Coordinates of C-alpha atoms in Angstrom, one line a residue:
Chain A
M1 CA 22.1 23.4 -9.0
K2 CA 20.7 19.7 -9.9
T3 CA 21.0 17.0 -7.1
E4 CA 20.6 13.3 -7.8
R5 CA 17.1 11.3 -7.7
I6 CA 17.1 9.5 -4.4
Y7 CA 15.8 6.0 -5.1
L8 CA 14.3 4.7 -1.9
D9 CA 12.1 1.6 -3.5
N10 CA 14.4 -0.7 -3.6
A11 CA 11.7 -3.1 -2.5
A12 CA 10.3 -3.0 -6.9
T13 CA 13.3 -3.4 -8.0
T14 CA 16.9 -2.2 -7.6
R15 CA 20.0 -0.9 -9.9
T16 CA 21.3 -3.7 -12.3
D17 CA 24.8 -3.7 -10.2
P18 CA 27.7 -2.6 -13.7
E19 CA 29.7 -5.7 -13.1
V20 CA 27.0 -7.9 -12.7
V21 CA 26.3 -6.3 -17.0
N22 CA 29.6 -6.3 -18.1
A23 CA 29.6 -10.3 -17.0
M24 CA 25.9 -10.7 -19.0
L25 CA 26.6 -9.0 -22.3
P26 CA 29.4 -11.7 -23.7
Y27 CA 26.1 -14.0 -23.9
F28 CA 24.9 -11.4 -25.8
T29 CA 26.6 -10.8 -28.5
E30 CA 29.3 -13.4 -28.8
M31 CA 29.1 -16.7 -26.9
Y32 CA 24.4 -16.5 -27.2
A33 CA 24.2 -20.3 -28.2
V34 CA 21.9 -22.3 -25.8
A35 CA 22.6 -24.8 -23.5
S36 CA 21.1 -27.4 -24.7
S37 CA 22.9 -27.5 -27.7
Q38 CA 26.1 -28.7 -25.6
F39 CA 25.9 -32.4 -27.6
S40 CA 26.6 -30.5 -30.3
H41 CA 29.2 -27.9 -30.7
T42 CA 31.4 -26.3 -28.8
P43 CA 29.6 -22.9 -28.1
G44 CA 26.8 -24.6 -26.4
I45 CA 29.2 -25.7 -23.9
Q46 CA 30.2 -22.6 -23.1
A47 CA 26.7 -21.8 -22.5
K48 CA 26.0 -24.8 -20.5
E49 CA 29.1 -24.2 -18.1
A50 CA 27.5 -20.8 -18.2
L51 CA 24.7 -21.6 -16.5
D52 CA 26.1 -24.5 -14.1
H53 CA 28.6 -21.7 -13.4
A54 CA 25.8 -19.6 -11.9
R55 CA 23.9 -22.2 -10.6
E56 CA 26.9 -23.3 -8.8
T57 CA 27.2 -19.9 -7.2
I58 CA 23.5 -19.6 -6.3
A59 CA 23.6 -23.4 -4.1
E60 CA 27.0 -22.1 -2.9
K61 CA 25.1 -19.6 -1.1
L62 CA 22.1 -21.7 0.5
N63 CA 24.1 -24.5 1.2
C64 CA 22.4 -26.8 -1.1
S65 CA 23.3 -28.7 -4.0
P66 CA 23.3 -27.0 -7.2
D67 CA 21.0 -29.3 -8.8
E68 CA 17.8 -28.2 -6.5
I69 CA 18.3 -24.9 -8.3
I70 CA 15.8 -24.0 -10.9
F71 CA 16.1 -20.5 -13.2
T72 CA 12.3 -19.6 -13.8
S73 CA 11.4 -15.6 -15.2
G74 CA 11.7 -15.0 -12.3
G75 CA 10.3 -14.5 -9.0
T76 CA 6.6 -14.6 -9.1
E77 CA 7.6 -17.9 -11.7
A78 CA 9.1 -19.8 -9.1
N79 CA 6.5 -19.0 -6.6
N80 CA 3.5 -20.2 -9.1
L81 CA 5.5 -22.7 -10.1
A82 CA 5.6 -24.3 -6.3
V83 CA 2.9 -23.6 -5.4
K84 CA 0.8 -25.1 -8.6
G85 CA 3.3 -27.6 -9.2
I86 CA 3.2 -29.3 -5.3
V87 CA -0.9 -29.3 -5.8
Q88 CA -0.4 -31.4 -9.1
S89 CA 1.8 -33.6 -8.1
F90 CA -1.3 -35.0 -6.2
S91 CA -3.9 -37.1 -7.9
K92 CA -7.1 -34.9 -9.0
D93 CA -9.3 -36.8 -6.5
K94 CA -7.3 -36.2 -3.5
K95 CA -8.9 -33.5 -1.0
I96 CA -6.3 -30.8 0.0
H97 CA -5.4 -28.7 1.9
L98 CA -2.7 -25.2 1.6
I99 CA -2.2 -22.5 4.3
C100 CA -0.8 -19.3 3.3
S101 CA -0.6 -15.7 5.9
K102 CA -2.9 -13.1 4.6
I103 CA 0.5 -10.7 4.2
E104 CA 2.5 -13.1 1.3
H105 CA 3.5 -11.3 -2.3
N106 CA 0.9 -10.9 -5.4
S107 CA 2.8 -13.9 -6.5
V108 CA 1.8 -16.5 -3.3
L109 CA -1.7 -14.9 -2.5
H110 CA -3.1 -14.7 -6.0
T111 CA -2.0 -18.0 -6.9
F112 CA -3.8 -19.1 -3.3
Q113 CA -6.6 -17.5 -3.8
Y114 CA -7.4 -18.7 -8.1
L115 CA -7.0 -22.9 -6.8
E116 CA -9.1 -22.2 -4.1
K117 CA -11.7 -21.1 -6.7
Q118 CA -10.7 -24.0 -8.1
G119 CA -12.0 -26.0 -5.4
Y120 CA -9.0 -26.6 -3.3
A121 CA -9.6 -25.9 0.8
V122 CA -7.7 -23.3 1.8
T123 CA -6.4 -21.6 5.5
Y124 CA -4.9 -18.4 5.2
L125 CA -2.6 -17.5 8.0
D126 CA -3.7 -14.1 10.4
V127 CA -0.8 -11.7 11.1
D128 CA 0.1 -10.0 14.7
S129 CA 0.2 -6.4 14.9
E130 CA 3.7 -6.1 13.7
G131 CA 3.2 -8.6 10.9
F132 CA 4.1 -11.6 12.7
V133 CA 3.0 -15.3 11.8
N134 CA 2.8 -17.4 15.3
P135 CA 4.1 -20.5 14.9
D136 CA 1.4 -21.9 17.1
Q137 CA -1.5 -21.0 14.4
V138 CA 0.5 -23.1 11.9
R139 CA 1.0 -26.2 13.9
D140 CA -3.2 -25.5 14.7
A141 CA -4.2 -24.7 10.6
I142 CA -2.1 -27.8 9.7
H143 CA -5.0 -30.8 9.9
D144 CA -4.3 -34.7 8.4
N145 CA -5.1 -33.4 4.8
T146 CA -2.9 -30.5 4.3
V147 CA 0.1 -30.8 1.7
L148 CA 2.2 -27.1 1.5
V149 CA 2.3 -24.2 3.7
S150 CA 4.0 -21.2 2.4
V151 CA 4.6 -18.1 4.7
Q152 CA 7.0 -15.4 3.4
H153 CA 11.0 -15.0 4.8
A154 CA 10.2 -10.8 4.5
N155 CA 7.6 -9.1 4.2
Q156 CA 7.4 -7.0 0.8
E157 CA 5.6 -3.5 2.6
V158 CA 6.8 -3.8 6.3
G159 CA 9.6 -6.0 6.4
T160 CA 8.5 -8.4 9.1
L161 CA 11.0 -11.5 9.2
Q162 CA 9.0 -14.3 9.5
P163 CA 10.0 -17.0 12.0
I164 CA 10.6 -19.5 9.5
Q165 CA 13.5 -22.2 11.0
A166 CA 10.5 -22.7 13.5
I167 CA 7.4 -23.0 10.8
G168 CA 9.9 -25.2 8.8
K169 CA 10.3 -27.4 11.4
L170 CA 7.3 -27.9 12.3
C171 CA 6.1 -28.7 9.1
E172 CA 9.0 -31.3 8.4
E173 CA 7.2 -32.9 12.4
K174 CA 4.1 -33.1 10.9
G175 CA 4.1 -34.3 7.0
V176 CA 3.9 -31.2 5.9
L177 CA 5.9 -29.3 2.4
F178 CA 7.1 -25.8 3.4
H179 CA 7.9 -22.7 0.4
T180 CA 8.7 -19.2 1.5
D181 CA 9.4 -16.7 -0.8
A182 CA 12.5 -15.3 -0.1
S183 CA 12.7 -13.0 -2.5
L184 CA 13.3 -9.6 -0.3
S185 CA 16.0 -11.2 1.9
F186 CA 18.3 -13.6 -0.2
T187 CA 21.9 -12.1 -0.3
Q188 CA 20.9 -9.4 3.4
L189 CA 19.9 -12.3 5.9
D190 CA 22.2 -16.3 6.3
L191 CA 19.9 -18.7 3.9
D192 CA 21.2 -22.4 4.9
M193 CA 18.8 -24.9 3.1
Q194 CA 20.6 -27.3 5.5
K195 CA 18.9 -25.8 8.6
L196 CA 15.6 -23.9 7.4
H197 CA 14.0 -27.1 7.1
A198 CA 12.5 -25.4 3.8
D199 CA 11.2 -27.9 0.8
L200 CA 11.1 -24.8 -1.6
L201 CA 12.4 -21.2 -1.7
T202 CA 11.6 -18.7 -4.2
L203 CA 14.8 -16.4 -5.4
S204 CA 14.5 -13.8 -7.9
S205 CA 17.6 -11.5 -9.3
H206 CA 16.1 -8.3 -10.0
K207 CA 15.8 -7.2 -5.6
I208 CA 19.5 -8.0 -5.8
H209 CA 21.0 -5.8 -8.4
G210 CA 20.7 -9.0 -10.6
P211 CA 18.8 -8.0 -14.5
K212 CA 14.7 -8.5 -14.1
G213 CA 12.7 -11.2 -16.1
V214 CA 15.3 -14.2 -14.1
G215 CA 14.4 -16.5 -10.8
A216 CA 15.0 -19.4 -8.9
L217 CA 13.3 -22.1 -7.1
Y218 CA 15.0 -24.1 -5.0
V219 CA 13.5 -27.8 -4.7
R220 CA 15.0 -29.9 -2.5
K221 CA 16.1 -33.0 -3.0
G222 CA 13.6 -36.1 -3.4
T223 CA 10.4 -33.5 -3.4
K224 CA 7.5 -33.9 -5.7
L225 CA 6.6 -31.3 -8.0
Q226 CA 4.8 -31.2 -11.4
K227 CA 6.0 -28.9 -14.2
L228 CA 3.7 -26.1 -15.3
V229 CA 6.1 -24.9 -18.4
H230 CA 6.5 -27.7 -20.8
G231 CA 8.2 -28.5 -24.1
G232 CA 11.4 -29.6 -23.2
Y233 CA 14.0 -30.9 -21.0
S234 CA 16.0 -27.9 -19.8
E235 CA 15.8 -27.0 -15.8
F236 CA 16.0 -31.0 -15.0
D237 CA 13.2 -31.6 -17.3
L238 CA 11.2 -29.1 -14.3
R239 CA 10.6 -25.9 -16.3
S240 CA 10.7 -25.9 -20.2
G241 CA 11.9 -23.1 -23.2
T242 CA 15.2 -21.5 -23.9
E243 CA 17.0 -20.8 -21.0
N244 CA 18.5 -17.1 -20.1
V245 CA 21.7 -17.3 -20.4
A246 CA 22.9 -13.8 -20.3
G247 CA 20.0 -13.3 -17.7
I248 CA 21.4 -16.4 -15.2
V249 CA 25.1 -14.7 -15.8
G250 CA 23.8 -12.2 -14.5
F251 CA 21.7 -12.9 -11.8
G252 CA 24.6 -15.3 -10.7
K253 CA 27.1 -12.0 -10.6
A254 CA 24.8 -10.5 -8.9
A255 CA 24.9 -13.0 -5.5
E256 CA 28.7 -13.2 -5.9
L257 CA 28.2 -9.0 -5.1
G258 CA 25.8 -9.8 -2.5
Q259 CA 28.2 -9.8 0.7
P260 CA 27.8 -9.5 4.6
E261 CA 29.6 -6.3 5.1
Q262 CA 26.8 -4.6 2.6
V263 CA 24.0 -6.0 5.5
D264 CA 25.4 -3.5 8.4
F265 CA 25.4 -0.7 5.7
L266 CA 21.6 -1.4 4.9
R267 CA 21.0 -1.3 9.0
Q268 CA 22.8 1.7 9.6
L269 CA 21.2 4.1 6.5
Q270 CA 18.1 2.0 8.3
K271 CA 18.7 2.4 12.0
K272 CA 19.8 6.4 10.9
L273 CA 16.6 6.7 9.4
I274 CA 14.2 5.5 11.7
G275 CA 16.3 7.6 15.1
S276 CA 15.6 10.8 12.6
F277 CA 12.1 10.1 12.2
D278 CA 12.5 10.1 15.7
K279 CA 13.7 12.6 16.4
E280 CA 12.8 15.1 13.7
I281 CA 8.9 14.6 13.3
E282 CA 6.1 14.4 15.4
N283 CA 3.9 11.7 15.3
V284 CA 5.2 9.0 12.8
L285 CA 4.6 5.7 14.2
L286 CA 6.7 3.0 12.8
N287 CA 4.9 0.2 11.0
G288 CA 6.2 -3.6 11.7
P289 CA 9.0 -5.1 14.1
R290 CA 10.8 -2.2 16.3
N291 CA 13.4 -5.0 17.2
L292 CA 15.2 -4.1 14.4
K293 CA 16.8 -7.5 14.8
K294 CA 13.5 -9.1 13.4
R295 CA 12.6 -6.8 10.3
L296 CA 14.3 -6.9 7.1
P297 CA 17.5 -4.5 7.0
S298 CA 17.0 -2.9 4.0
N299 CA 12.9 -1.6 5.1
V300 CA 11.7 0.9 7.0
N301 CA 8.2 2.2 7.5
V302 CA 6.6 5.0 9.2
S303 CA 2.9 6.7 9.0
F304 CA 3.1 10.1 9.7
N305 CA -0.4 11.1 11.1
L306 CA -2.9 13.8 10.1
V307 CA -1.9 13.4 6.3
E308 CA -2.4 11.1 2.8
G309 CA 0.2 9.2 1.7
E310 CA -0.2 10.0 -2.4
S311 CA 0.4 13.7 -1.4
V312 CA 3.8 13.2 0.5
V313 CA 4.8 10.8 -2.5
L314 CA 4.6 12.7 -5.2
H315 CA 5.9 16.3 -3.6
L316 CA 8.9 13.8 -2.9
D317 CA 9.0 13.4 -6.1
M318 CA 9.3 16.8 -7.3
K319 CA 12.4 16.7 -5.1
G320 CA 14.1 14.2 -6.4
I321 CA 12.9 10.8 -4.4
S322 CA 11.5 8.2 -4.9
V323 CA 9.1 6.9 -2.4
I324 CA 6.1 3.9 -2.2
T325 CA 2.8 4.6 0.2
G326 CA 0.3 1.9 0.9
S327 CA -3.0 4.8 1.1
A328 CA -6.0 3.7 -1.4
C329 CA -5.2 6.7 -3.2
F330 CA -2.3 5.3 -5.1
S331 CA -4.1 1.4 -6.1
R332 CA -5.9 1.6 -8.5
S333 CA -8.6 -0.6 -6.6
L334 CA -8.5 2.5 -3.9
E335 CA -8.4 -0.5 -1.7
P336 CA -5.2 0.9 1.4
S337 CA -2.6 -1.4 1.4
Y338 CA -4.1 -5.8 2.5
V339 CA -0.7 -6.0 4.3
M340 CA -1.6 -3.3 6.5
M341 CA -5.1 -3.9 7.2
A342 CA -4.1 -8.1 7.7
M343 CA -1.8 -5.9 10.5
G344 CA -5.1 -4.3 12.1
F345 CA -4.5 -1.0 11.2
S346 CA -6.7 1.7 10.7
H347 CA -7.6 2.9 6.9
E348 CA -5.9 6.0 8.3
R349 CA -3.0 4.5 9.6
A350 CA -2.7 2.2 6.3
H351 CA -3.0 5.9 4.2
G352 CA -0.7 7.9 5.8
S353 CA 2.3 5.0 5.5
I354 CA 4.9 5.7 3.7
R355 CA 7.8 3.0 2.7
F356 CA 11.5 3.7 2.0
T357 CA 13.6 0.4 1.1
F358 CA 17.7 1.1 1.0
S359 CA 20.2 -1.2 -1.6
R360 CA 23.9 -0.9 -0.9
F361 CA 24.0 2.5 -3.7
N362 CA 22.4 4.3 -1.1
T363 CA 24.6 7.1 1.3
M364 CA 24.5 8.4 4.9
E365 CA 24.0 11.3 3.1
E366 CA 20.7 10.9 1.1
V367 CA 19.5 10.2 4.1
D368 CA 19.9 13.3 5.4
R369 CA 18.6 15.0 2.7
V370 CA 15.7 12.3 3.0
V371 CA 14.7 13.7 6.4
A372 CA 14.5 17.0 5.5
S373 CA 12.1 16.7 2.7
C374 CA 9.7 14.5 4.4
K375 CA 10.3 17.3 7.1
E376 CA 9.4 20.1 4.9
V377 CA 6.1 17.7 3.0
V378 CA 4.1 16.7 6.8
S379 CA 4.8 19.9 7.9
A380 CA 3.1 21.8 4.9
L381 CA 0.4 19.5 4.4
R382 CA -0.7 18.9 8.1
R383 CA -0.7 22.6 7.9
I384 CA -4.3 22.8 5.3
S385 CA -4.9 19.4 6.8
P386 CA -8.4 19.8 8.4
L387 CA -7.1 17.4 11.3
K388 CA -5.6 18.4 14.2
Chain B
M1 CA 5.5 4.6 -11.6
S2 CA 4.6 6.8 -13.7
I3 CA 2.3 10.2 -13.0
P4 CA -0.8 10.5 -15.0
Y5 CA -1.9 14.1 -13.4
T6 CA -1.8 16.8 -15.8
K7 CA 0.6 20.0 -15.7
K8 CA -2.0 22.3 -13.8
V9 CA -3.0 19.8 -11.5
L10 CA 0.5 19.1 -10.3
D11 CA 0.7 23.1 -10.1
H12 CA -2.1 23.8 -7.8
F13 CA -0.8 20.5 -5.7
M14 CA 1.7 21.6 -5.0
H15 CA 1.0 25.3 -4.7
P16 CA -2.7 25.9 -4.4
H17 CA -4.9 28.3 -3.8
N18 CA -7.6 29.4 -0.5
V19 CA -5.9 27.6 1.6
G20 CA -6.7 27.8 5.2
Q21 CA -9.6 28.5 7.4
L22 CA -11.8 31.2 7.8
K23 CA -12.0 33.3 11.8
K24 CA -16.0 33.9 11.0
P25 CA -17.2 32.1 8.5
D26 CA -21.4 33.0 7.3
A27 CA -20.9 28.3 6.4
M28 CA -19.4 25.8 6.7
A29 CA -19.0 22.1 5.3
T30 CA -17.0 18.7 5.9
E31 CA -16.8 16.4 3.0
G32 CA -14.9 12.9 3.7
S33 CA -13.5 11.3 6.2
P34 CA -9.9 10.5 7.0
A35 CA -10.7 7.0 6.8
C36 CA -11.7 7.0 3.2
G37 CA -8.3 8.4 2.5
D38 CA -9.9 11.5 1.5
M39 CA -11.3 15.2 3.6
L40 CA -12.1 18.4 2.1
K41 CA -13.4 21.4 4.8
L42 CA -15.0 24.2 3.1
Y43 CA -15.1 27.9 4.4
L44 CA -17.4 30.8 2.8
Q45 CA -17.6 34.2 3.8
V46 CA -21.2 35.7 1.2
D47 CA -22.1 39.5 0.9
E48 CA -25.3 39.3 2.4
K49 CA -27.6 41.9 -0.4
S50 CA -25.5 40.4 -3.3
T51 CA -25.2 36.8 -2.2
T52 CA -21.5 36.9 -3.7
I53 CA -19.0 34.9 -2.4
T54 CA -16.2 37.1 -1.3
D55 CA -14.2 34.8 0.4
I56 CA -13.6 31.6 -0.1
K57 CA -11.1 29.2 1.9
F58 CA -10.3 25.1 2.5
E59 CA -8.9 22.3 4.0
S60 CA -7.6 19.0 2.1
Y61 CA -7.0 15.8 3.9
G62 CA -6.1 14.1 0.6
C63 CA -3.8 13.1 -2.3
A64 CA -3.2 15.0 -4.9
S65 CA -6.5 15.2 -7.0
N66 CA -7.8 15.8 -3.9
I67 CA -6.4 19.7 -3.1
A68 CA -6.0 20.0 -6.8
T69 CA -10.1 20.3 -6.8
G70 CA -10.3 22.3 -3.5
S71 CA -7.8 24.4 -5.0
I72 CA -9.9 24.9 -8.3
I73 CA -13.1 24.6 -6.8
T74 CA -12.5 27.6 -4.5
D75 CA -11.0 29.6 -7.3
L76 CA -14.1 29.3 -9.3
A77 CA -16.1 29.6 -6.6
K78 CA -14.9 33.4 -5.6
G79 CA -16.7 36.6 -6.8
R80 CA -19.4 34.3 -7.6
T81 CA -23.0 34.6 -6.1
I82 CA -23.9 31.8 -4.7
E83 CA -26.5 30.6 -7.2
A84 CA -23.6 30.8 -10.0
A85 CA -21.3 28.2 -8.0
K86 CA -24.7 26.3 -7.4
K87 CA -23.9 25.6 -11.0
I88 CA -20.4 24.7 -10.7
D89 CA -19.7 20.5 -11.0
W90 CA -17.0 18.5 -11.3
K91 CA -17.2 18.4 -15.2
M92 CA -15.9 22.0 -14.6
A93 CA -13.5 21.4 -11.7
A94 CA -11.8 18.9 -14.1
K95 CA -11.7 20.9 -17.3
E96 CA -9.4 23.7 -15.7
L97 CA -7.5 21.0 -14.1
G98 CA -6.9 19.5 -18.4
G99 CA -8.4 16.4 -16.6
L100 CA -7.8 13.8 -14.1
P101 CA -7.6 10.5 -14.1
P102 CA -11.3 8.9 -13.9
V103 CA -9.6 6.3 -11.1
K104 CA -9.8 10.2 -9.4
V105 CA -12.6 11.9 -10.2
H106 CA -14.2 10.9 -6.8
C107 CA -12.1 13.3 -5.1
A108 CA -13.4 16.0 -7.6
V109 CA -16.7 14.3 -7.0
L110 CA -15.7 15.8 -3.7
A111 CA -15.2 19.3 -3.3
V112 CA -18.0 19.8 -5.8
E113 CA -20.1 18.5 -2.8
A114 CA -18.2 20.3 0.3
L115 CA -18.5 23.3 -1.8
R116 CA -22.4 23.2 -2.7
T117 CA -23.1 21.7 0.9
A118 CA -22.0 24.6 2.3
I119 CA -24.3 26.8 0.1
E120 CA -27.0 25.2 0.9
N121 CA -26.4 25.7 5.0
Y122 CA -25.7 29.4 3.7
E123 CA -29.1 29.4 2.4
H124 CA -30.7 27.6 5.7
Q125 CA -29.2 29.5 7.8
H126 CA -29.7 32.8 5.7
G127 CA -33.8 32.1 4.5
L128 CA -32.8 32.2 1.4
L129 CA -34.5 28.8 0.5
K130 CA -37.2 29.2 -2.4
E131 CA -39.0 26.5 -1.4
K132 CA -38.8 25.7 3.1
V133 CA -39.0 22.1 3.2
P134 CA -39.9 21.5 7.0
T135 CA -37.0 18.9 7.9
T136 CA -38.6 15.1 7.8
E137 CA -36.6 11.8 9.5
K138 CA -36.4 11.2 5.7
V139 CA -34.9 15.4 4.9
V140 CA -32.2 14.4 8.2
F141 CA -31.7 10.6 7.0
K142 CA -30.8 12.0 3.4
R143 CA -28.0 14.7 5.1
L144 CA -26.3 11.9 6.9
A145 CA -25.7 10.3 3.8
G146 CA -22.1 12.8 3.3
V147 CA -21.3 11.5 7.3
I148 CA -18.8 9.0 7.2
N149 CA -18.9 6.1 9.8
P150 CA -15.3 6.0 10.7
L151 CA -15.4 2.5 11.2
A152 CA -16.2 1.1 8.3
G153 CA -15.1 4.0 5.6
L154 CA -18.9 4.4 4.6
D155 CA -21.9 6.6 5.5
V156 CA -22.9 5.6 8.8
V157 CA -26.7 5.7 7.0
K158 CA -26.2 3.0 5.1
T159 CA -24.1 1.0 7.7
K160 CA -27.0 1.4 10.0
L161 CA -24.6 3.5 12.6
V162 CA -27.7 6.0 13.2
T163 CA -30.3 3.7 13.6
E164 CA -33.2 6.2 14.2
V165 CA -34.3 9.7 14.5
K166 CA -36.8 11.7 16.0
I167 CA -38.4 15.4 15.3
Q168 CA -40.4 17.1 17.4
D169 CA -41.0 21.0 17.3
G170 CA -37.5 21.4 15.4
H171 CA -35.9 19.0 18.0
V172 CA -33.9 16.3 16.7
K173 CA -33.1 13.2 18.3
I174 CA -30.5 11.1 16.3
Y175 CA -29.9 7.7 18.1
V176 CA -26.2 6.1 17.1
E177 CA -25.2 2.6 18.0
L178 CA -22.2 3.5 19.4
P179 CA -21.4 3.8 23.5
P180 CA -20.2 7.2 24.7
N181 CA -17.2 6.5 25.8
H182 CA -16.2 5.0 22.4
Q183 CA -12.9 6.5 20.4
F184 CA -15.0 8.3 18.0
A185 CA -18.3 8.8 19.3
N186 CA -17.3 12.6 19.7
N187 CA -16.2 13.1 15.8
V188 CA -19.7 11.2 14.7
K189 CA -21.3 13.4 17.3
N190 CA -19.9 16.4 16.1
E191 CA -20.3 15.3 12.6
I192 CA -23.7 15.0 12.4
A193 CA -24.8 18.1 14.5
E194 CA -23.0 20.1 11.7
R195 CA -24.6 18.2 8.5
I196 CA -28.1 19.3 10.8
E197 CA -28.0 22.7 12.9
P198 CA -27.8 24.9 9.6
L199 CA -31.6 23.3 7.8
W200 CA -33.7 26.2 8.9
D201 CA -35.7 25.0 11.3
V202 CA -33.9 22.7 13.3
K203 CA -34.0 24.5 16.8
K204 CA -31.8 21.8 19.1
V205 CA -29.9 18.8 17.4
E206 CA -29.5 16.2 20.3
I207 CA -27.4 12.5 19.9
I208 CA -28.3 9.6 21.7
F209 CA -25.5 7.0 22.6
R210 CA -26.1 3.4 22.6
G211 CA -27.1 2.6 26.1
E212 CA -28.7 6.7 26.8

């Protein structure tokens, strides 16, 4: 009997919704003109309209103005543009200070590390054992020459939702710019730019069932940002290059398709998986917030004691279940997850951690199959483990 | 994710051979630690006359590569004399498995080390040493380089967890820079004892924690 694969790696990327693909298709073979030709011919106007429509859809979701949305090649570019773009908008002679958390996605963290090597002062904020940044720490870290704070909305590994509204507010009070990477939370949680106090916010298309290769940066009106990609005037002169029209159309469609009732369903999947693990398998530790209101609805992360993560992942893969682990054995560097190290976990707990991330395409029946498979795999591995 | 393992590695990983414990092993050895993400415990039964390995079992906490090499190495060692089994190295194991990803070679090395240490322990306990090197501080430190400091993921010598070794008439005293009530104190004590007790001229091993 061939069973369907159960894909639970949706924090890495999601299935492109077939409706999204359908919306994109005409922009490859029929309406393939570029928006910059809008002043020359009709197809150019069609392209411009398609971009405008996608921009408006996303702006509406964020309760902001369409001209505050800059399309990029993805979340990574948006994060680079936000951080380097702000830093480069200051004169080279000015001594500036930057702040981010220790558990940011690599596209933020590596950018800060790069800037630190260039001579900029950077403070990396600690997190607690559930992955939270304390707003008081942010306040203490801000000095006279601090210009930018970047704290993600939802963590990629353990789903911790940071108090970004509180952090944003105190940044505003101190006159410091605030950036947040909301790639994972967009469409799952309410992001209202009139309430968030964020000056810059990153979005990614392929995390929300849109195509890969598209993202966006929200830039609050009046924010001074230096462009990084030169060569033309597109995207309000903040990001040169021919617009990925089909991709942006797909991103817009994906944003439109993300509805609140799907989030309730994700919460049900999450609750069921955590509850079943607790009931069915001994010695399982939940990694990340226990209070599910402070956790990304699509995320579950647990450590199975006394077994190593890569072995669990491989066994599950053979059973048709796709998940990932924070084990060192899984990474090229042979270092355990930096997120879990920052949370103060033992190496053992990080090595045994498994991440399950849902999407609206998963089902409750799949959760049952996952729990049964995990139970089988974990007990087999515990049997051969020298640790008892 | 593409899994860079050969079919043979995956076969041994999914269905490992010689898994479990021996009730009355003639020798045993542990390599690695949970902190490193890989740990392998190996048990030997040896026929005293012929020095043939008549039974061998292993337990593994580790990744696919660790489990698969444990399986292949025990297959290779079974039925060999201990002299012949000493010649098994990681290259042989990797070859039998159809190759290992370079980043995973250290897991194969761990299994080979467990086999060698277990054989060495057997030789110490059964008077089979060709050269009876007396146990000196240097010998003890060399052996302790295989014990992992659970706090650091590196060995207890490099991380200076073991601060001093004193030896007198086969009585080995090992000073450990941990309070006696530390959560890992017992683990460290057992692992150190397991390493040093088998040495041919060692009569007693005493582990002394900070402040004792």
